[in-house]
CSV table of C-alpha atoms and ligand atoms in Angstrom, one decimal:
chain,number,residue,atom,x,y,z
A,7,GLY,CA,-9.9,8.1,27.3
A,8,ILE,CA,-12.3,7.3,24.5
A,9,ALA,CA,-10.1,4.3,23.3
A,10,THR,CA,-10.0,2.9,26.8
A,11,GLY,CA,-13.8,3.2,27.1
A,12,ALA,CA,-14.1,1.5,23.7
A,13,ALA,CA,-11.8,-1.3,25.0
A,14,LEU,CA,-14.0,-1.7,28.1
A,15,SER,CA,-17.0,-2.0,25.8
A,16,ALA,CA,-15.3,-4.6,23.6
A,17,GLN,CA,-14.3,-6.6,26.7
A,18,ARG,CA,-17.8,-6.6,28.1
A,19,ARG,CA,-19.3,-7.6,24.8
A,20,GLY,CA,-16.6,-10.2,24.2
A,21,SER,CA,-16.3,-9.0,20.6
A,22,GLY,CA,-12.6,-9.7,20.2
A,23,GLN,CA,-12.1,-6.1,19.1
A,24,VAL,CA,-9.0,-4.2,20.1
A,25,ALA,CA,-9.0,-0.4,20.5
A,26,VAL,CA,-5.9,1.4,19.2
A,27,CYS,CA,-5.2,5.1,19.9
A,28,PHE,CA,-2.5,7.3,18.5
A,29,PHE,CA,-1.0,10.4,20.2
A,30,GLY,CA,2.1,12.4,20.1
A,31,GLU,CA,4.9,12.6,22.7
A,32,GLY,CA,3.3,16.0,23.8
A,33,ALA,CA,0.3,14.1,25.0
A,34,LEU,CA,2.5,12.3,27.5
A,35,GLY,CA,2.0,15.5,29.5
A,36,GLN,CA,-1.8,15.0,29.7
A,37,GLY,CA,-3.0,13.6,33.1
A,38,ILE,CA,-5.8,11.5,31.6
A,39,LEU,CA,-3.3,9.2,30.0
A,40,TYR,CA,-2.1,8.0,33.4
A,41,GLU,CA,-5.7,7.6,34.7
A,42,VAL,CA,-6.6,5.4,31.8
A,43,MET,CA,-3.4,3.4,31.7
A,44,ASN,CA,-3.9,2.6,35.4
A,45,ILE,CA,-7.4,1.3,34.9
A,46,ALA,CA,-6.6,-0.5,31.6
A,47,ALA,CA,-3.8,-2.4,33.3
A,48,LEU,CA,-6.0,-3.3,36.4
A,49,TRP,CA,-8.9,-4.5,34.2
A,50,ARG,CA,-6.7,-6.0,31.4
A,51,LEU,CA,-8.5,-4.0,28.7
A,52,PRO,CA,-7.8,-4.7,25.0
A,53,VAL,CA,-6.3,-1.4,24.2
A,54,ILE,CA,-3.0,-0.4,22.5
A,55,TYR,CA,-1.5,3.0,23.3
A,56,VAL,CA,0.6,4.1,20.3
A,57,CYS,CA,2.9,7.1,21.1
A,58,GLU,CA,4.3,8.7,17.9
A,59,ASN,CA,7.3,10.5,19.1
A,60,ASN,CA,7.9,12.9,16.2
A,61,LEU,CA,10.2,15.1,18.4
A,62,TYR,CA,8.0,18.2,18.4
A,63,SER,CA,4.7,19.3,20.0
A,64,GLU,CA,3.7,22.1,17.7
A,65,TYR,CA,6.9,24.2,17.8
A,66,THR,CA,8.5,22.8,21.0
A,67,SER,CA,11.2,20.2,21.1
A,68,VAL,CA,10.7,17.1,23.1
A,69,ARG,CA,13.7,18.1,25.1
A,70,GLU,CA,11.7,21.0,26.6
A,71,THR,CA,8.5,19.1,27.3
A,72,THR,CA,9.3,15.6,28.4
A,73,ALA,CA,11.4,14.7,31.5
A,74,GLY,CA,12.8,11.3,32.1
A,75,SER,CA,12.1,8.1,30.2
A,76,MET,CA,9.1,7.8,28.0
A,77,ARG,CA,8.8,4.0,28.2
A,78,ALA,CA,9.1,4.1,32.0
A,79,ARG,CA,5.7,5.8,32.1
A,80,PRO,CA,3.6,2.8,30.9
A,81,GLU,CA,6.0,0.4,32.5
A,82,ALA,CA,5.2,1.9,35.8
A,83,PHE,CA,1.7,0.5,35.4
A,84,GLY,CA,3.1,-2.9,34.4
A,85,ILE,CA,2.0,-2.3,30.8
A,86,PRO,CA,4.2,-4.3,28.3
A,87,THR,CA,6.0,-1.7,26.2
A,88,GLU,CA,7.9,-1.9,22.9
A,89,GLU,CA,10.0,0.8,21.4
A,90,VAL,CA,10.4,0.7,17.7
A,91,ASP,CA,11.9,2.7,14.8
A,92,GLY,CA,8.6,4.2,13.6
A,93,GLN,CA,10.0,4.7,10.1
A,94,GLU,CA,10.4,1.0,9.6
A,95,VAL,CA,7.0,-0.2,8.5
A,96,ARG,CA,7.8,-3.9,9.1
A,97,ALA,CA,9.0,-3.3,12.7
A,98,VAL,CA,5.8,-1.4,13.5
A,99,LEU,CA,3.7,-4.1,12.0
A,100,ALA,CA,5.5,-6.9,13.9
A,101,ALA,CA,5.2,-5.0,17.3
A,102,ALA,CA,1.6,-4.1,16.6
A,103,ALA,CA,0.7,-7.7,15.8
A,104,ARG,CA,2.2,-8.8,19.1
A,105,ALA,CA,0.2,-6.2,20.9
A,106,VAL,CA,-3.1,-7.2,19.2
A,107,ALA,CA,-2.4,-10.9,20.0
A,108,ARG,CA,-1.8,-10.0,23.6
A,109,ALA,CA,-5.1,-8.0,23.8
A,110,ARG,CA,-7.1,-10.8,22.1
A,111,ALA,CA,-5.6,-13.3,24.5
A,112,GLY,CA,-7.0,-11.3,27.4
A,113,GLU,CA,-3.6,-10.2,28.6
A,114,GLY,CA,-4.5,-6.5,28.6
A,115,PRO,CA,-3.1,-3.3,27.3
A,116,SER,CA,0.2,-2.6,25.5
A,117,PHE,CA,2.2,0.5,24.7
A,118,LEU,CA,4.0,1.1,21.5
A,119,LEU,CA,6.6,3.9,21.4
A,120,CYS,CA,7.3,4.7,17.7
A,121,HIS,CA,10.2,7.1,17.0
A,122,THR,CA,9.3,9.1,13.9
A,123,TYR,CA,9.4,12.6,12.5
A,124,ARG,CA,7.0,15.2,11.1
A,125,PHE,CA,8.2,16.1,7.6
A,126,HIS,CA,6.1,19.3,7.3
A,127,GLY,CA,4.9,22.1,9.5
A,128,HIS,CA,2.4,21.6,12.4
A,129,HIS,CA,-0.1,23.3,10.1
A,130,VAL,CA,-0.1,24.9,6.6
A,131,GLY,CA,1.0,28.3,8.0
A,132,ASP,CA,4.0,26.8,9.8
A,133,VAL,CA,6.4,27.6,7.0
A,134,ASN,CA,9.4,29.3,8.6
A,135,ARG,CA,10.5,26.6,11.0
A,136,ALA,CA,14.1,27.6,11.4
A,137,TYR,CA,13.5,29.0,14.9
A,138,TYR,CA,12.7,25.6,16.3
A,139,ARG,CA,14.5,23.1,14.0
A,140,SER,CA,17.1,23.2,11.3
A,141,LYS,CA,16.7,22.6,7.6
A,142,ASP,CA,19.6,20.1,7.9
A,143,GLU,CA,17.7,18.0,10.3
A,144,GLU,CA,14.6,18.0,8.1
A,145,GLU,CA,16.7,17.1,5.1
A,146,ARG,CA,18.4,14.2,6.9
A,147,TRP,CA,15.0,12.7,7.9
A,148,ARG,CA,13.5,13.2,4.4
A,149,THR,CA,16.4,11.8,2.5
A,150,SER,CA,17.5,8.9,4.7
A,151,ARG,CA,14.5,8.0,7.0
A,152,ASP,CA,11.4,8.2,4.7
A,153,PRO,CA,9.4,5.2,5.6
A,154,LEU,CA,8.0,4.7,2.1
A,155,ARG,CA,11.5,4.8,0.6
A,156,LEU,CA,12.9,2.4,3.3
A,157,LEU,CA,10.1,-0.1,2.5
A,158,ALA,CA,10.6,0.3,-1.2
A,159,GLY,CA,14.4,-0.3,-0.7
A,160,TRP,CA,13.7,-3.5,1.1
A,161,LEU,CA,11.2,-4.7,-1.6
A,162,LEU,CA,13.8,-4.0,-4.2
A,163,GLU,CA,16.6,-5.7,-2.3
A,164,THR,CA,14.6,-8.8,-1.7
A,165,GLY,CA,13.4,-8.9,-5.3
A,166,GLN,CA,9.7,-8.4,-4.5
A,167,ALA,CA,9.4,-5.3,-6.7
A,168,ARG,CA,11.3,-3.7,-9.5
A,169,ALA,CA,12.3,0.0,-10.0
A,170,ALA,CA,9.8,0.2,-12.9
A,171,ASP,CA,6.9,-0.8,-10.5
A,172,PHE,CA,7.6,2.2,-8.3
A,173,GLU,CA,8.0,4.6,-11.3
A,174,ARG,CA,4.6,3.5,-12.6
A,175,LEU,CA,3.0,3.8,-9.1
A,176,GLU,CA,4.5,7.3,-8.7
A,177,ALA,CA,3.2,8.4,-12.1
A,178,GLU,CA,-0.3,7.0,-11.3
A,179,ILE,CA,-0.4,8.8,-7.9
A,180,ARG,CA,0.9,12.1,-9.4
A,181,ALA,CA,-1.9,12.0,-12.0
A,182,GLU,CA,-4.5,11.2,-9.4
A,183,VAL,CA,-3.4,14.2,-7.2
A,184,GLU,CA,-3.3,16.5,-10.2
A,185,ALA,CA,-6.8,15.5,-11.3
A,186,ALA,CA,-8.0,16.1,-7.7
A,187,GLU,CA,-6.4,19.5,-7.7
A,188,GLN,CA,-8.0,20.4,-11.1
A,189,SER,CA,-11.4,19.2,-9.9
A,190,ALA,CA,-11.2,21.3,-6.7
A,191,LEU,CA,-10.1,24.4,-8.6
A,192,ALA,CA,-12.9,23.9,-11.1
A,193,ALA,CA,-15.6,23.3,-8.5
A,194,PRO,CA,-18.2,26.1,-7.9
A,195,PHE,CA,-18.1,28.0,-4.6
A,196,PRO,CA,-20.6,26.6,-2.1
A,197,ASP,CA,-23.9,28.5,-1.7
A,198,PRO,CA,-23.8,31.1,1.1
A,199,SER,CA,-27.0,29.5,2.6
A,200,GLU,CA,-24.8,26.5,3.6
A,201,VAL,CA,-22.6,28.5,5.9
A,202,THR,CA,-24.2,27.3,9.1
A,203,LEU,CA,-24.5,23.7,8.0
A,204,HIS,CA,-22.9,21.3,10.5
A,205,VAL,CA,-22.0,24.1,12.8
A,206,TYR,CA,-23.0,23.2,16.4
A,207,ALA,CA,-21.4,25.9,18.6
B,303,LIG,C1,-5.3,20.4,26.3
B,303,LIG,C2,-4.7,21.0,25.1
B,303,LIG,N1,-3.7,21.8,25.2
B,303,LIG,C3,-3.1,22.4,24.1
B,303,LIG,C4,-3.6,22.0,22.8
B,303,LIG,C5,-3.0,22.7,21.6
B,303,LIG,N2,-2.3,21.7,20.8
B,303,LIG,C6,-2.8,21.2,19.7
B,303,LIG,S1,-1.7,20.1,19.0
B,303,LIG,C7,-0.6,20.4,20.2
B,303,LIG,C8,0.7,19.6,20.2
B,303,LIG,C9,0.6,18.2,20.2
B,303,LIG,O1,1.8,17.6,20.2
B,303,LIG,P1,2.0,16.0,20.2
B,303,LIG,O2,1.1,15.4,21.3
B,303,LIG,O3,3.4,15.7,20.3
B,303,LIG,O4,1.4,15.5,18.8
B,303,LIG,P2,1.8,15.8,17.4
B,303,LIG,O5,1.0,16.9,16.9
B,303,LIG,O6,3.3,16.1,17.4
B,303,LIG,O7,1.5,14.5,16.7
B,303,LIG,C10,-1.0,21.3,21.1
B,303,LIG,C11,-0.2,21.7,22.3
B,303,LIG,C12,-4.7,21.1,22.8
B,303,LIG,N3,-5.2,20.7,21.6
B,303,LIG,N4,-5.2,20.6,23.9
């Protein structure tokens, strides 16, 4: 809803901006999506709806939440829709570039359906996940469908990077994360007088 309003604002101001909103496949069950896709299609608003289908809404499989075809939903409003492997960075970039070009050309909204996965729990406490998905499934996605590794593989194959580049990068990032952890652990506790700061309700 907010993205579609932002797109209307961009259109009225002629700013050339494009609004992009990201949501999970669970959000396909929210009525507002259909209200805004309808008006965005009618008014040719510069907005891109990106659905990240990571197969789970919290702890519920997509098979239990989503009937029928996902892409048929935007297509019913005449919204151009592309379905991509969300783990392939280059495929997502190419499809997104086409959608941005369409929006800037005044051709209206697009819908990008990205098939992806959530490697971790829905939140930090979601540790024992065996009751809604198997360790095998998680392992398969982690080892063979990690978008960073897939991109790194392509960079290596095409000679645009060397293994040593990634080793150096990983060492730098590990050091950065460890320094952040140490600094957080060493930081003093906040003053109790700050407890109501930025609390509005
Ligand atoms: C109207 C409403 N109902 C329920 C929730 C609780 N809730 C928070 S996240 C979530 C699942 C979202 O799943 P999905 O849209 O697939 O996004 P993902 O987290 O997988 O990216 C739910 C049901 C909510 N935030 N709002």
